[in-house]
mmCIF file of C-alpha atoms (C1' of nucleotides) and ligand atoms in Angstrom:
data_model
loop_
_atom_site.group_PDB
_atom_site.id
_atom_site.type_symbol
_atom_site.label_atom_id
_atom_site.label_comp_id
_atom_site.label_asym_id
_atom_site.label_seq_id
_atom_site.Cartn_x
_atom_site.Cartn_y
_atom_site.Cartn_z
ATOM 1 C CA MET A 1 26.202 5.458 -3.166
ATOM 2 C CA LYS A 2 29.099 2.975 -1.934
ATOM 3 C CA GLU A 3 30.123 5.822 0.525
ATOM 4 C CA PHE A 4 26.282 6.152 1.509
ATOM 5 C CA LEU A 5 25.834 2.504 2.156
ATOM 6 C CA ARG A 6 29.068 2.132 4.100
ATOM 7 C CA THR A 7 28.197 5.266 6.659
ATOM 8 C CA LYS A 8 25.043 3.030 7.301
ATOM 9 C CA GLY A 9 27.252 -0.247 7.938
ATOM 10 C CA PHE A 10 26.598 -2.012 4.640
ATOM 11 C CA LYS A 11 29.016 -3.294 2.304
ATOM 12 C CA MET A 12 29.040 -2.835 -1.716
ATOM 13 C CA THR A 13 28.933 -5.690 -3.864
ATOM 14 C CA PRO A 14 28.826 -5.970 -7.573
ATOM 15 C CA GLN A 15 25.250 -7.360 -7.308
ATOM 16 C CA ARG A 16 24.180 -4.801 -4.944
ATOM 17 C CA GLU A 17 25.531 -2.085 -7.233
ATOM 18 C CA LEU A 18 23.501 -3.518 -10.128
ATOM 19 C CA ILE A 19 20.390 -4.065 -8.163
ATOM 20 C CA PHE A 20 20.363 -0.582 -6.717
ATOM 21 C CA ARG A 21 20.901 0.976 -10.286
ATOM 22 C CA SER A 22 18.123 -1.296 -11.657
ATOM 23 C CA PHE A 23 15.936 -0.213 -9.128
ATOM 24 C CA PHE A 24 16.205 3.493 -9.855
ATOM 25 C CA GLU A 25 15.913 2.848 -13.625
ATOM 26 C CA LEU A 26 12.739 1.101 -13.096
ATOM 27 C CA GLY A 27 11.751 3.777 -11.106
ATOM 28 C CA ARG A 28 8.044 3.317 -9.517
ATOM 29 C CA HIS A 29 5.985 0.647 -7.927
ATOM 30 C CA VAL A 30 8.632 -2.156 -8.643
ATOM 31 C CA SER A 31 7.793 -5.646 -7.663
ATOM 32 C CA VAL A 32 10.498 -8.069 -6.592
ATOM 33 C CA ASP A 33 9.784 -10.015 -9.789
ATOM 34 C CA GLU A 34 9.934 -7.313 -12.036
ATOM 35 C CA LEU A 35 13.282 -6.120 -10.756
ATOM 36 C CA TYR A 36 14.600 -9.604 -10.673
ATOM 37 C CA ASP A 37 13.910 -9.869 -14.499
ATOM 38 C CA LYS A 38 15.626 -6.289 -14.954
ATOM 39 C CA VAL A 39 18.765 -7.336 -13.055
ATOM 40 C CA ARG A 40 18.845 -10.819 -14.826
ATOM 41 C CA LEU A 41 19.174 -9.262 -18.319
ATOM 42 C CA GLN A 42 22.355 -8.006 -17.127
ATOM 43 C CA ASP A 43 23.571 -10.702 -14.994
ATOM 44 C CA ASN A 44 21.788 -13.972 -14.733
ATOM 45 C CA THR A 45 23.678 -15.246 -11.918
ATOM 46 C CA VAL A 46 22.020 -12.851 -9.397
ATOM 47 C CA GLY A 47 19.925 -14.912 -7.076
ATOM 48 C CA TYR A 48 16.223 -14.118 -6.321
ATOM 49 C CA SER A 49 16.932 -13.737 -2.329
ATOM 50 C CA THR A 50 19.693 -10.953 -3.143
ATOM 51 C CA VAL A 51 17.265 -8.968 -5.203
ATOM 52 C CA TRP A 52 14.755 -9.375 -2.608
ATOM 53 C CA ARG A 53 17.172 -8.576 0.266
ATOM 54 C CA ASN A 54 18.432 -5.620 -1.563
ATOM 55 C CA LEU A 55 14.977 -4.388 -2.179
ATOM 56 C CA LYS A 56 14.525 -4.523 1.530
ATOM 57 C CA LEU A 57 17.851 -2.797 2.056
ATOM 58 C CA ILE A 58 16.672 0.118 -0.188
ATOM 59 C CA CYS A 59 13.826 0.382 2.063
ATOM 60 C CA ARG A 60 15.877 0.299 5.320
ATOM 61 C CA VAL A 61 18.146 3.304 4.048
ATOM 62 C CA GLY A 62 15.399 5.276 3.376
ATOM 63 C CA LEU A 63 15.352 5.357 -0.586
ATOM 64 C CA ALA A 64 12.250 3.504 -1.029
ATOM 65 C CA GLU A 65 9.090 2.344 0.646
ATOM 66 C CA VAL A 66 6.594 -0.286 0.369
ATOM 67 C CA VAL A 67 3.267 0.321 -1.437
ATOM 68 C CA ASN A 68 0.580 -2.148 -1.319
ATOM 69 C CA ILE A 69 -2.263 -1.640 -3.836
ATOM 70 C CA GLY A 70 -4.384 -4.523 -2.678
ATOM 71 C CA ASP A 71 -3.393 -7.075 -5.191
ATOM 72 C CA GLY A 72 -1.041 -9.415 -2.921
ATOM 73 C CA ILE A 73 2.070 -8.111 -4.458
ATOM 74 C CA THR A 74 4.245 -5.896 -2.614
ATOM 75 C CA ARG A 75 5.780 -3.068 -4.666
ATOM 76 C CA TYR A 76 8.517 -0.763 -4.057
ATOM 77 C CA ASP A 77 8.214 2.994 -4.735
ATOM 78 C CA ARG A 78 11.304 5.232 -4.620
ATOM 79 C CA VAL A 79 10.970 8.121 -1.829
ATOM 80 C CA THR A 80 10.400 11.118 -3.441
ATOM 81 C CA ASN A 81 11.173 14.701 -1.957
ATOM 82 C CA ILE A 82 7.438 15.605 -2.362
ATOM 83 C CA PRO A 83 5.157 13.166 -0.698
ATOM 84 C CA HIS A 84 2.614 11.715 -3.129
ATOM 85 C CA GLY A 85 -0.632 9.500 -2.805
ATOM 86 C CA HIS A 86 -1.852 6.931 -5.400
ATOM 87 C CA LEU A 87 -5.106 6.649 -7.408
ATOM 88 C CA TYR A 88 -5.521 3.167 -8.262
ATOM 89 C CA CYS A 89 -7.992 2.336 -11.059
ATOM 90 C CA LEU A 90 -10.007 -0.634 -10.108
ATOM 91 C CA LYS A 91 -10.598 -1.642 -13.733
ATOM 92 C CA CYS A 92 -7.267 -0.870 -15.560
ATOM 93 C CA LYS A 93 -5.138 -1.091 -12.668
ATOM 94 C CA GLU A 94 -3.463 2.098 -13.639
ATOM 95 C CA LEU A 95 -1.648 3.757 -10.681
ATOM 96 C CA ILE A 96 -1.743 7.688 -10.978
ATOM 97 C CA GLU A 97 0.248 9.823 -8.577
ATOM 98 C CA PHE A 98 -0.542 12.811 -7.151
ATOM 99 C CA ASN A 99 0.879 15.566 -4.663
ATOM 100 C CA VAL A 100 -0.263 15.310 -1.152
ATOM 101 C CA GLU A 101 2.126 17.838 0.572
ATOM 102 C CA GLN A 102 -0.756 19.923 1.876
ATOM 103 C CA ILE A 103 -2.856 16.900 3.259
ATOM 104 C CA VAL A 104 0.134 15.376 4.724
ATOM 105 C CA GLY A 105 0.724 18.579 6.826
ATOM 106 C CA MET A 106 -2.634 18.436 7.851
ATOM 107 C CA LEU A 107 -2.373 14.855 8.823
ATOM 108 C CA ALA A 108 0.904 15.636 10.602
ATOM 109 C CA HIS A 109 -0.879 18.189 12.678
ATOM 110 C CA LYS A 110 -4.024 15.888 13.285
ATOM 111 C CA THR A 111 -1.915 13.299 14.627
ATOM 112 C CA SER A 112 -0.522 15.465 17.266
ATOM 113 C CA ASP A 113 -4.210 15.380 18.986
ATOM 114 C CA TYR A 114 -3.321 11.694 19.686
ATOM 115 C CA ASN A 115 0.417 12.186 20.597
ATOM 116 C CA PHE A 116 1.356 10.140 17.737
ATOM 117 C CA THR A 117 4.595 10.523 16.049
ATOM 118 C CA PRO A 118 4.157 9.792 12.107
ATOM 119 C CA GLU A 119 6.835 8.071 10.248
ATOM 120 C CA ASN A 120 5.079 7.766 6.977
ATOM 121 C CA PHE A 121 1.612 8.534 5.227
ATOM 122 C CA LYS A 122 -0.053 6.180 2.985
ATOM 123 C CA ILE A 123 -2.911 7.796 0.915
ATOM 124 C CA GLU A 124 -4.490 5.547 -1.401
ATOM 125 C CA ILE A 125 -7.625 6.193 -3.643
ATOM 126 C CA GLN A 126 -9.258 3.318 -5.305
ATOM 127 C CA GLY A 127 -11.846 4.362 -8.059
ATOM 128 C CA TYR A 128 -12.104 4.532 -11.887
ATOM 129 C CA CYS A 129 -9.714 6.708 -14.059
ATOM 130 C CA GLU A 130 -10.972 8.701 -16.966
ATOM 131 C CA ASN A 131 -11.184 6.057 -19.566
ATOM 132 C CA CYS A 132 -12.651 3.373 -17.367
ATOM 133 C CA ARG A 133 -15.265 5.685 -16.005
ATOM 134 C CA GLU A 134 -18.155 4.866 -18.202
ATOM 135 C CA SER A 135 -17.887 0.996 -18.116
ATOM 136 C CA GLU A 136 -17.863 1.498 -14.408
ATOM 137 C CA VAL A 137 -21.598 2.248 -14.533
ATOM 138 C CA GLU A 138 -22.107 -0.876 -16.723
ATOM 139 C CA VAL A 139 -20.540 -3.108 -14.349
ATOM 140 C CA VAL A 140 -22.689 -1.651 -11.484
ATOM 141 C CA GLU A 141 -25.784 -2.338 -13.557
ATOM 142 C CA GLU A 142 -24.557 -5.698 -14.412
ATOM 143 C CA THR A 143 -24.195 -6.591 -10.840
ATOM 144 C CA LYS A 144 -27.689 -5.505 -9.903
ATOM 145 C CA SER A 145 -29.030 -7.830 -12.606
ATOM 146 C CA ASP A 146 -26.637 -10.411 -11.578
ATOM 147 C CA ALA A 147 -28.279 -10.717 -8.004
ATOM 148 C CA MET B 1 -30.227 -9.442 7.500
ATOM 149 C CA LYS B 2 -31.718 -12.652 6.019
ATOM 150 C CA GLU B 3 -34.027 -10.191 3.867
ATOM 151 C CA PHE B 4 -31.185 -8.053 3.013
ATOM 152 C CA LEU B 5 -29.103 -10.656 1.634
ATOM 153 C CA ARG B 6 -32.022 -12.280 -0.353
ATOM 154 C CA THR B 7 -32.528 -9.147 -2.141
ATOM 155 C CA LYS B 8 -28.798 -9.353 -3.183
ATOM 156 C CA GLY B 9 -29.239 -12.860 -4.098
ATOM 157 C CA PHE B 10 -27.650 -14.771 -1.507
ATOM 158 C CA LYS B 11 -28.859 -17.276 0.701
ATOM 159 C CA MET B 12 -29.235 -17.426 4.533
ATOM 160 C CA THR B 13 -27.674 -20.373 6.389
ATOM 161 C CA PRO B 14 -27.035 -20.921 10.332
ATOM 162 C CA GLN B 15 -23.300 -20.806 9.551
ATOM 163 C CA ARG B 16 -23.807 -17.395 7.801
ATOM 164 C CA GLU B 17 -26.125 -16.106 10.408
ATOM 165 C CA LEU B 18 -23.298 -16.905 13.052
ATOM 166 C CA ILE B 19 -20.531 -15.594 11.193
ATOM 167 C CA PHE B 20 -22.177 -12.302 10.227
ATOM 168 C CA ARG B 21 -23.235 -11.747 13.817
ATOM 169 C CA SER B 22 -19.796 -12.833 15.506
ATOM 170 C CA PHE B 23 -18.052 -10.274 12.706
ATOM 171 C CA PHE B 24 -20.130 -7.418 13.829
ATOM 172 C CA GLU B 25 -19.569 -8.399 17.649
ATOM 173 C CA LEU B 26 -15.995 -8.176 17.115
ATOM 174 C CA GLY B 27 -16.390 -4.813 15.363
ATOM 175 C CA ARG B 28 -13.141 -3.607 14.062
ATOM 176 C CA HIS B 29 -10.047 -4.798 11.999
ATOM 177 C CA VAL B 30 -10.989 -8.367 12.246
ATOM 178 C CA SER B 31 -8.693 -11.022 10.619
ATOM 179 C CA VAL B 32 -10.212 -14.387 9.306
ATOM 180 C CA ASP B 33 -8.426 -16.321 12.093
ATOM 181 C CA GLU B 34 -9.836 -14.071 14.813
ATOM 182 C CA LEU B 35 -13.356 -14.459 13.506
ATOM 183 C CA TYR B 36 -12.864 -18.022 12.927
ATOM 184 C CA ASP B 37 -11.771 -18.648 16.425
ATOM 185 C CA LYS B 38 -14.738 -16.382 17.743
ATOM 186 C CA VAL B 39 -17.296 -18.500 15.584
ATOM 187 C CA ARG B 40 -15.711 -21.818 16.749
ATOM 188 C CA LEU B 41 -16.568 -20.947 20.211
ATOM 189 C CA GLN B 42 -20.439 -21.216 19.426
ATOM 190 C CA ASP B 43 -20.312 -23.985 16.750
ATOM 191 C CA ASN B 44 -16.838 -25.939 16.230
ATOM 192 C CA THR B 45 -18.077 -27.502 13.202
ATOM 193 C CA VAL B 46 -18.046 -24.480 10.921
ATOM 194 C CA GLY B 47 -15.012 -24.778 8.415
ATOM 195 C CA TYR B 48 -12.299 -22.106 7.983
ATOM 196 C CA SER B 49 -13.500 -21.692 4.115
ATOM 197 C CA THR B 50 -16.898 -20.855 5.352
ATOM 198 C CA VAL B 51 -15.660 -18.209 7.394
ATOM 199 C CA TRP B 52 -13.285 -16.772 4.868
ATOM 200 C CA ARG B 53 -15.867 -17.044 2.161
ATOM 201 C CA ASN B 54 -18.359 -14.840 4.384
ATOM 202 C CA LEU B 55 -16.009 -12.293 5.347
ATOM 203 C CA LYS B 56 -15.519 -11.554 1.706
ATOM 204 C CA LEU B 57 -19.355 -11.716 1.266
ATOM 205 C CA ILE B 58 -19.600 -9.052 4.003
ATOM 206 C CA CYS B 59 -17.370 -6.914 1.948
ATOM 207 C CA ARG B 60 -19.277 -7.544 -1.360
ATOM 208 C CA VAL B 61 -22.556 -6.395 0.032
ATOM 209 C CA GLY B 62 -20.620 -3.275 1.331
ATOM 210 C CA LEU B 63 -20.950 -3.944 5.071
ATOM 211 C CA ALA B 64 -16.991 -4.174 5.669
ATOM 212 C CA GLU B 65 -13.725 -3.357 3.838
ATOM 213 C CA VAL B 66 -10.637 -4.636 3.730
ATOM 214 C CA VAL B 67 -7.811 -2.943 5.913
ATOM 215 C CA ASN B 68 -4.035 -3.698 5.414
ATOM 216 C CA ILE B 69 -1.595 -2.365 7.965
ATOM 217 C CA GLY B 70 1.523 -3.788 6.332
ATOM 218 C CA ASP B 71 1.793 -7.012 8.688
ATOM 219 C CA GLY B 72 0.734 -9.405 6.081
ATOM 220 C CA ILE B 73 -2.574 -10.127 7.639
ATOM 221 C CA THR B 74 -5.713 -9.054 5.703
ATOM 222 C CA ARG B 75 -8.311 -7.426 8.194
ATOM 223 C CA TYR B 76 -11.659 -6.731 7.755
ATOM 224 C CA ASP B 77 -13.169 -3.458 9.126
ATOM 225 C CA ARG B 78 -16.914 -2.714 9.303
ATOM 226 C CA VAL B 79 -18.053 0.282 6.985
ATOM 227 C CA THR B 80 -19.043 3.359 9.228
ATOM 228 C CA ASN B 81 -21.166 6.462 8.341
ATOM 229 C CA ILE B 82 -18.126 8.337 9.028
ATOM 230 C CA PRO B 83 -14.808 7.769 7.102
ATOM 231 C CA HIS B 84 -11.949 7.069 9.421
ATOM 232 C CA GLY B 85 -8.136 6.482 8.757
ATOM 233 C CA HIS B 86 -5.732 4.591 10.877
ATOM 234 C CA LEU B 87 -2.497 5.346 13.174
ATOM 235 C CA TYR B 88 -0.713 2.025 13.117
ATOM 236 C CA CYS B 89 2.194 1.993 16.042
ATOM 237 C CA LEU B 90 5.136 0.305 14.476
ATOM 238 C CA LYS B 91 6.100 -0.966 17.985
ATOM 239 C CA CYS B 92 3.276 -2.023 19.733
ATOM 240 C CA LYS B 93 0.933 -2.744 16.696
ATOM 241 C CA GLU B 94 -1.815 -0.527 18.073
ATOM 242 C CA LEU B 95 -4.244 0.668 15.503
ATOM 243 C CA ILE B 96 -5.864 3.983 16.495
ATOM 244 C CA GLU B 97 -8.672 5.415 14.483
ATOM 245 C CA PHE B 98 -9.299 9.130 13.639
ATOM 246 C CA ASN B 99 -11.797 10.975 11.767
ATOM 247 C CA VAL B 100 -10.979 11.805 7.894
ATOM 248 C CA GLU B 101 -14.394 13.217 6.879
ATOM 249 C CA GLN B 102 -12.717 16.691 5.888
ATOM 250 C CA ILE B 103 -9.742 15.327 4.434
ATOM 251 C CA VAL B 104 -11.692 12.900 2.433
ATOM 252 C CA GLY B 105 -13.516 15.728 1.238
ATOM 253 C CA MET B 106 -10.540 17.586 0.016
ATOM 254 C CA LEU B 107 -9.130 14.413 -1.666
ATOM 255 C CA ALA B 108 -12.331 14.001 -3.320
ATOM 256 C CA HIS B 109 -12.184 17.468 -4.763
ATOM 257 C CA LYS B 110 -8.490 16.687 -5.826
ATOM 258 C CA THR B 111 -9.069 13.561 -7.826
ATOM 259 C CA SER B 112 -11.503 15.658 -10.008
ATOM 260 C CA ASP B 113 -8.157 17.202 -11.438
ATOM 261 C CA TYR B 114 -7.221 13.930 -12.606
ATOM 262 C CA ASN B 115 -10.947 12.991 -13.846
ATOM 263 C CA PHE B 116 -10.578 10.285 -11.261
ATOM 264 C CA THR B 117 -13.955 8.739 -9.638
ATOM 265 C CA PRO B 118 -13.186 7.602 -6.335
ATOM 266 C CA GLU B 119 -14.788 4.839 -4.601
ATOM 267 C CA ASN B 120 -12.895 4.642 -1.405
ATOM 268 C CA PHE B 121 -10.244 6.299 0.450
ATOM 269 C CA LYS B 122 -7.432 4.534 2.603
ATOM 270 C CA ILE B 123 -5.429 6.714 4.827
ATOM 271 C CA GLU B 124 -2.879 5.030 6.890
ATOM 272 C CA ILE B 125 -0.229 6.537 8.737
ATOM 273 C CA GLN B 126 2.594 4.495 10.415
ATOM 274 C CA GLY B 127 4.570 5.723 13.373
ATOM 275 C CA TYR B 128 4.835 5.522 17.079
ATOM 276 C CA CYS B 129 2.191 6.091 19.795
ATOM 277 C CA GLU B 130 2.610 8.181 22.878
ATOM 278 C CA ASN B 131 3.971 5.056 24.993
ATOM 279 C CA CYS B 132 6.410 3.932 22.283
ATOM 280 C CA ARG B 133 7.772 7.235 21.094
ATOM 281 C CA GLU B 134 10.971 7.054 23.210
ATOM 282 C CA SER B 135 12.143 3.523 22.279
ATOM 283 C CA GLU B 136 11.839 4.611 18.630
ATOM 284 C CA VAL B 137 15.386 5.528 18.078
ATOM 285 C CA GLU B 138 16.708 2.219 19.464
ATOM 286 C CA VAL B 139 14.551 0.063 17.225
ATOM 287 C CA VAL B 140 16.010 1.506 13.986
ATOM 288 C CA GLU B 141 19.582 1.056 15.247
ATOM 289 C CA GLU B 142 18.622 -2.940 16.089
ATOM 290 C CA THR B 143 16.880 -3.339 12.797
ATOM 291 C CA LYS B 144 20.219 -4.331 10.846
ATOM 292 C CA SER B 145 20.941 -7.949 10.267
ATOM 293 C CA ASP B 146 20.621 -10.541 7.483
ATOM 294 C CA ALA B 147 17.429 -12.219 6.396
ATOM 295 C "C1'" DT C 1 47.412 -9.586 3.984
ATOM 296 C "C1'" DT C 2 44.132 -11.368 6.731
ATOM 297 C "C1'" DG C 3 40.284 -12.461 9.618
ATOM 298 C "C1'" DA C 4 35.847 -11.231 11.196
ATOM 299 C "C1'" DA C 5 31.556 -9.616 9.460
ATOM 300 C "C1'" DA C 6 28.430 -9.408 5.830
ATOM 301 C "C1'" DA C 7 26.734 -10.889 1.381
ATOM 302 C "C1'" DT C 8 25.253 -14.184 -1.822
ATOM 303 C "C1'" DG C 9 22.656 -18.027 -4.285
ATOM 304 C "C1'" DA C 10 20.241 -22.236 -3.969
ATOM 305 C "C1'" DT C 11 16.784 -24.377 -1.646
ATOM 306 C "C1'" DA C 12 13.574 -25.412 1.594
ATOM 307 C "C1'" DA C 13 10.146 -23.841 4.957
ATOM 308 C "C1'" DT C 14 6.536 -20.616 6.129
ATOM 309 C "C1'" DC C 15 1.991 -18.931 5.878
ATOM 310 C "C1'" DG C 16 -1.740 -16.502 4.738
ATOM 311 C "C1'" DT C 17 -5.081 -16.789 0.941
ATOM 312 C "C1'" DT C 18 -7.532 -19.306 -2.367
ATOM 313 C "C1'" DT C 19 -9.272 -23.433 -5.096
ATOM 314 C "C1'" DT C 20 -11.599 -27.646 -5.389
ATOM 315 C "C1'" DC C 21 -14.570 -31.230 -4.840
ATOM 316 C "C1'" DA C 22 -17.975 -34.013 -3.007
ATOM 317 C "C1'" DT C 23 -21.842 -33.345 -0.065
ATOM 318 C "C1'" DT C 24 -25.528 -30.730 2.179
ATOM 319 C "C1'" DT C 25 -28.715 -27.278 2.572
ATOM 320 C "C1'" DA C 26 -31.920 -23.330 1.358
ATOM 321 C "C1'" DG C 27 -35.756 -21.654 -0.750
ATOM 322 C "C1'" DC C 28 -38.243 -20.862 -5.004
ATOM 323 C "C1'" DG C 29 -41.923 -22.718 -7.758
ATOM 324 C "C1'" DT C 30 -45.402 -25.935 -7.971
ATOM 325 C "C1'" DA D 1 -45.733 -30.227 1.616
ATOM 326 C "C1'" DC D 2 -42.357 -31.657 -2.073
ATOM 327 C "C1'" DG D 3 -38.915 -31.756 -5.493
ATOM 328 C "C1'" DC D 4 -35.571 -29.478 -7.844
ATOM 329 C "C1'" DT D 5 -31.551 -26.274 -8.715
ATOM 330 C "C1'" DA D 6 -28.569 -23.308 -7.359
ATOM 331 C "C1'" DA D 7 -26.210 -22.039 -3.588
ATOM 332 C "C1'" DA D 8 -23.418 -22.894 0.532
ATOM 333 C "C1'" DT D 9 -20.530 -25.916 3.302
ATOM 334 C "C1'" DG D 10 -16.123 -28.246 5.096
ATOM 335 C "C1'" DA D 11 -12.067 -30.807 4.516
ATOM 336 C "C1'" DA D 12 -8.193 -30.907 2.175
ATOM 337 C "C1'" DA D 13 -4.974 -29.664 -1.089
ATOM 338 C "C1'" DA D 14 -3.106 -26.247 -3.947
ATOM 339 C "C1'" DC D 15 -1.365 -21.878 -4.541
ATOM 340 C "C1'" DG D 16 2.127 -18.052 -4.376
ATOM 341 C "C1'" DA D 17 4.524 -14.552 -2.326
ATOM 342 C "C1'" DT D 18 7.466 -14.127 1.466
ATOM 343 C "C1'" DT D 19 11.103 -15.400 4.514
ATOM 344 C "C1'" DA D 20 14.619 -18.458 6.634
ATOM 345 C "C1'" DT D 21 18.604 -21.545 6.276
ATOM 346 C "C1'" DC D 22 22.896 -22.721 5.449
ATOM 347 C "C1'" DA D 23 27.323 -23.591 2.995
ATOM 348 C "C1'" DT D 24 30.154 -20.883 0.400
ATOM 349 C "C1'" DT D 25 32.327 -16.541 -1.319
ATOM 350 C "C1'" DT D 26 33.313 -11.772 -1.044
ATOM 351 C "C1'" DT D 27 34.106 -7.259 1.288
ATOM 352 C "C1'" DC D 28 36.652 -4.112 3.854
ATOM 353 C "C1'" DA D 29 38.833 -2.314 7.954
ATOM 354 C "C1'" DA D 30 42.800 -3.093 10.904
HETATM 355 MN MN1 MN E 1 4.204 6.191 -6.336
HETATM 356 MN MN1 MN E 2 -10.571 0.966 11.341
HETATM 357 ZN ZN1 ZN E 3 -8.754 2.641 -15.548
HETATM 358 ZN ZN1 ZN E 4 3.095 1.785 20.450
#
DNA sequence: TTGAAAATGATAATCGTTTTCATTTAGCGT
DNA sequence: ACGCTAAATGAAAACGATTATCATTTTCAA
């Protein structure tokens, strides 16, 4: 990792190493606060700015990307070899990942119609998960009588 | 429109009427500030809060939905009969719409594997438009500094 | 070893969003 | 038409996540 960063022109530091390691341990959909908390468990001198900046760095070197589920909190998702989209449950806030390899392929083809060069694809579906499905109907019904 | 809102339990006001009309005149990807500016051209007594609240109302009654292109500004897009995705140019910030009717169909089918009930689909592709394609490489090199 | 460039940490600034609250208004029932 | 109540408004402040600032420390290549 140190070498990987060096070739990209960045230096390695103890804080950076801890932050990177902690991020990959957390794995998915990591917010700055979450990562900060995890990092502080091992070293409570690391600053918030440092965590934030390194999270951006992880993105810049292509190891993660931003995922925004609409709750106002920026989360960072490690980049996987297989592209995935997100199913976001509006009720329990669960975030399910699903394979979008084929769909990305089709989208990539579609963008060529616009002479557009894609860099990344975001496919996010909001709705209701298996468990929250029933209560969805109730909510809709309530909204009616509400009005 | 007045009747439409009344059936949903909302009142009509001169401000609301102006805001709704202005929103649909602007059409696509409208930020609060943009709408506020447009509204103020016709009535410079309308408050920012009122514009913001009515934009939310337009969403609540199903006439618009939030679109987030990652620049930190929430935009509101009128709901169209045909679902569309967005091509967002990372350089010139252009926002191109494209048809995703077929893809949404496939995604809807895919979600059933997860017993997930979709409510809405967000398909956003970041990249470089025709005009900005060449300078893409340079940009990546430049983006490497503190804060 | 050493100097330039980068990184850090504390803090403050920024900025879009949301809330608060006193006041006004819409529109229903009478 | 009138009065009432819930909704809507507008000014301002609160909020909160993100980003910038800056003095200090650290890395690493020469
Ligand atoms: Mn993910
Ligand atoms: Mn659009
Ligand atoms: Zn759920
Ligand atoms: Zn462009």
